[in-house]
PDB file of C-alpha atoms in Angstrom:
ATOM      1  CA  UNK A   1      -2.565 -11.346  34.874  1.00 48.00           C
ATOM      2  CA  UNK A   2      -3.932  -9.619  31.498  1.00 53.00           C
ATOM      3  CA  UNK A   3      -2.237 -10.128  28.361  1.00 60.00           C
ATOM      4  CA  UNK A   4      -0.289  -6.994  27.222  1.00 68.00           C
ATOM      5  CA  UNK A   5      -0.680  -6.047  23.646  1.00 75.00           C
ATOM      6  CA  UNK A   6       2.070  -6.960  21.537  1.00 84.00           C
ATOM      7  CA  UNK A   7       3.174  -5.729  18.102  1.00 86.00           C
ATOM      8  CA  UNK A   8       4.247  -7.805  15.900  1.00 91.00           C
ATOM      9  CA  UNK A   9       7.772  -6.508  14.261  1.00 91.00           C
ATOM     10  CA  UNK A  10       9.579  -7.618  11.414  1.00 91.00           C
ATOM     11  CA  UNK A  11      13.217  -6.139  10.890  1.00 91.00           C
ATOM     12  CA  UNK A  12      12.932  -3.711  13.614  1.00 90.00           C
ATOM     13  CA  UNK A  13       9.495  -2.307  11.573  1.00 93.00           C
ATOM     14  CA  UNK A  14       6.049  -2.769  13.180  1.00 94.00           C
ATOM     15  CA  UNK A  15       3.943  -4.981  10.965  1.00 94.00           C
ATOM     16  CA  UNK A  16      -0.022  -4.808  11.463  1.00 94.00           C
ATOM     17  CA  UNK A  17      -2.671  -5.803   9.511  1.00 93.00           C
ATOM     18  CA  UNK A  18      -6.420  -5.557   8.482  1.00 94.00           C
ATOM     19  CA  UNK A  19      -8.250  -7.667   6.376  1.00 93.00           C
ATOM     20  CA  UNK A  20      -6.568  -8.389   3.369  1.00 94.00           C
ATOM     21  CA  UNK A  21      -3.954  -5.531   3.777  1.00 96.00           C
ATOM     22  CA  UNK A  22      -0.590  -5.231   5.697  1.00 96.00           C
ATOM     23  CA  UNK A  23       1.140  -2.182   6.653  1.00 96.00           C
ATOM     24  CA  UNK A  24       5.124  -2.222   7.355  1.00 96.00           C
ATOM     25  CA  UNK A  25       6.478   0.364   8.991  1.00 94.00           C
ATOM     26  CA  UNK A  26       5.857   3.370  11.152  1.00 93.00           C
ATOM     27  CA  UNK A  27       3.432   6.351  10.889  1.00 91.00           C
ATOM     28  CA  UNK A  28       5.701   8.432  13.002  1.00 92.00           C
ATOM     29  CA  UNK A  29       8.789   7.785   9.660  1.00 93.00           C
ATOM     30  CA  UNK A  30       8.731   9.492   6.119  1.00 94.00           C
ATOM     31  CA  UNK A  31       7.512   6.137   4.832  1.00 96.00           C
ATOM     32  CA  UNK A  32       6.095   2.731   5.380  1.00 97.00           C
ATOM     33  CA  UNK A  33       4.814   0.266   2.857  1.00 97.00           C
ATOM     34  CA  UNK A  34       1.405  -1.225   2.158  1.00 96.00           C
ATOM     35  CA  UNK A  35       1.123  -4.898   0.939  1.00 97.00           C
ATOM     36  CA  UNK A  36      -2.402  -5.574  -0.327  1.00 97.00           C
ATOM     37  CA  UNK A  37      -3.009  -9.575  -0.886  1.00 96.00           C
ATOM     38  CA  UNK A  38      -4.603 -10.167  -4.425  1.00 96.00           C
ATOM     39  CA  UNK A  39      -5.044 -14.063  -4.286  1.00 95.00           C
ATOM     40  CA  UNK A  40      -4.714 -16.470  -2.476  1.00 93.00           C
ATOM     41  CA  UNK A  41      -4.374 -20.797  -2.732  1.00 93.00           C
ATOM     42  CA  UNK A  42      -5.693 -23.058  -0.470  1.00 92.00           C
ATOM     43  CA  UNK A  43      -2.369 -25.636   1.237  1.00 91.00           C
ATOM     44  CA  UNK A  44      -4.174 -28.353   3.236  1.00 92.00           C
ATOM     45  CA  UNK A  45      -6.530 -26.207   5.562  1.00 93.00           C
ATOM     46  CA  UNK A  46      -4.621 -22.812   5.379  1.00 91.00           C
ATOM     47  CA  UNK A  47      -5.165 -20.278   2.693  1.00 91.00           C
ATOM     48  CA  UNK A  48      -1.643 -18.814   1.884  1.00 92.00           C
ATOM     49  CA  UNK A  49      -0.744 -15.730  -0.299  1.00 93.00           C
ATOM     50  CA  UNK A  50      -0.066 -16.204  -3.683  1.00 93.00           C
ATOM     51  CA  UNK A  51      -0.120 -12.610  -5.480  1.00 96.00           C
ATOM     52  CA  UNK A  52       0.366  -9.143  -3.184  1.00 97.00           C
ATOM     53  CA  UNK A  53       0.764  -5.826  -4.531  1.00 97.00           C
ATOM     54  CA  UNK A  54       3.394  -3.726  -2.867  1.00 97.00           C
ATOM     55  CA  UNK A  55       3.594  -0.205  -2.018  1.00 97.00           C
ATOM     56  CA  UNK A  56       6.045   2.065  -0.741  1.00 97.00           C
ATOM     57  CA  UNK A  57       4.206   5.220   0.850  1.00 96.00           C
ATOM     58  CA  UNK A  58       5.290   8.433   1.853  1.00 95.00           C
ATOM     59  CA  UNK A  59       3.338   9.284   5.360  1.00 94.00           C
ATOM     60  CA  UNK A  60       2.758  13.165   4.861  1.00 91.00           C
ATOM     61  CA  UNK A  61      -0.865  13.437   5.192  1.00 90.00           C
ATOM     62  CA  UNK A  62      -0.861  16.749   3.463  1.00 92.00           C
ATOM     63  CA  UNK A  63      -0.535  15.122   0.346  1.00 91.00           C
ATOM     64  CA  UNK A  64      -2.909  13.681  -2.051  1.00 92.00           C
ATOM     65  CA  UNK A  65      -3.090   9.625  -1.827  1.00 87.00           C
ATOM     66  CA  UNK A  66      -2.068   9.545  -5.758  1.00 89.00           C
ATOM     67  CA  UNK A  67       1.590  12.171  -4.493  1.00 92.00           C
ATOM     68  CA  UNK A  68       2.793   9.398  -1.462  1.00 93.00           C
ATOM     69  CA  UNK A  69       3.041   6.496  -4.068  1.00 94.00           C
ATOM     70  CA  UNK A  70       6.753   6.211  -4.354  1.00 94.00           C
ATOM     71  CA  UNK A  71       7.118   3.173  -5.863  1.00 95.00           C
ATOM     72  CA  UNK A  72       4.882  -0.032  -6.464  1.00 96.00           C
ATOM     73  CA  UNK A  73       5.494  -3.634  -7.298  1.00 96.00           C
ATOM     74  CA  UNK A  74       3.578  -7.447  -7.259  1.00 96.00           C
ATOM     75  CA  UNK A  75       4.869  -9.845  -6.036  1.00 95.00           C
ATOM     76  CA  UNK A  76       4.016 -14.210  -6.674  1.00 95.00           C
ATOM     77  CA  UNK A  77       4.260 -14.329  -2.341  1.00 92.00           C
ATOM     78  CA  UNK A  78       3.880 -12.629   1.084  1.00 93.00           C
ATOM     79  CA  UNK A  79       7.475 -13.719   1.589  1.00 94.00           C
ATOM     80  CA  UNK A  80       9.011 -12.053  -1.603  1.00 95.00           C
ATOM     81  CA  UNK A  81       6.427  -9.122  -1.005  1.00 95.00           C
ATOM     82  CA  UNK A  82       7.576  -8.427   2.923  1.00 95.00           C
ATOM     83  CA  UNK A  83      11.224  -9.165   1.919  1.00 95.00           C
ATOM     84  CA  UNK A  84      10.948  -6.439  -1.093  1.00 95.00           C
ATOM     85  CA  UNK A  85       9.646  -4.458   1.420  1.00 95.00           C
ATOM     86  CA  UNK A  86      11.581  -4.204   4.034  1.00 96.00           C
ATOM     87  CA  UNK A  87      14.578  -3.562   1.190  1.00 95.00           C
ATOM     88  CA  UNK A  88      12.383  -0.248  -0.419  1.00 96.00           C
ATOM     89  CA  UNK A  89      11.601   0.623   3.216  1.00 96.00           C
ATOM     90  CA  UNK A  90      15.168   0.522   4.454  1.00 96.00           C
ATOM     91  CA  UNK A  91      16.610   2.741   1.425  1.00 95.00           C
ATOM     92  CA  UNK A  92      13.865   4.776   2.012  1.00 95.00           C
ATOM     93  CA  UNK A  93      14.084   5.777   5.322  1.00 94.00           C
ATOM     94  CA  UNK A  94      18.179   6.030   4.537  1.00 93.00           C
ATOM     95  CA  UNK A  95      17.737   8.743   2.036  1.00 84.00           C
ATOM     96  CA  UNK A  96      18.812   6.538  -0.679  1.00 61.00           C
TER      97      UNK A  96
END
């Protein structure tokens, strides 16, 4: 049986990511929310997150990259960054 393609969600929100940045959020809603990971530490054998910037995007492609920034942040972990996030992303998408 083949493996079916699963997307990882967080909060009801698709998360993906590519190289060092993550994407929260759907295309298809008015915004979604770019973490970009700045540094990170090495913990034993695993390299963990210790600085991410923190975007929250408007997804109209008509507009100029420098227009969709709505707000921005950094953030000392991928934990506080996501969990930031998923707060700006949920008042967002709320019209708050």
């Amino acid at each position: 049986m083949a493996e079916e393609n699963k997307i990882l969600t967080y909060k009801g929100h698709p998360l993906m990511r590519k190289g060092n940045l993550i994407y929260y959020g759907s295309m298809a809603d008015t915004h979604i929310v770019l973490m970009q990971i700045l540094e990170t530490k090495t913990v034993g054998d695993t390299e963990i997150a210790s600085r991410v910037s923190i975007q929250l995007l408007l997804t109209d492609p008509t507009l100029k990259a420098r227009d969709q920034l709505v707000k921005k942040g950094e953030k000392p972990g991928l934990y506080t960054a996501l969990d930031f996030g998923s707060v700006w992303l949920e008042r967002a998408l709320a019209g708050k």
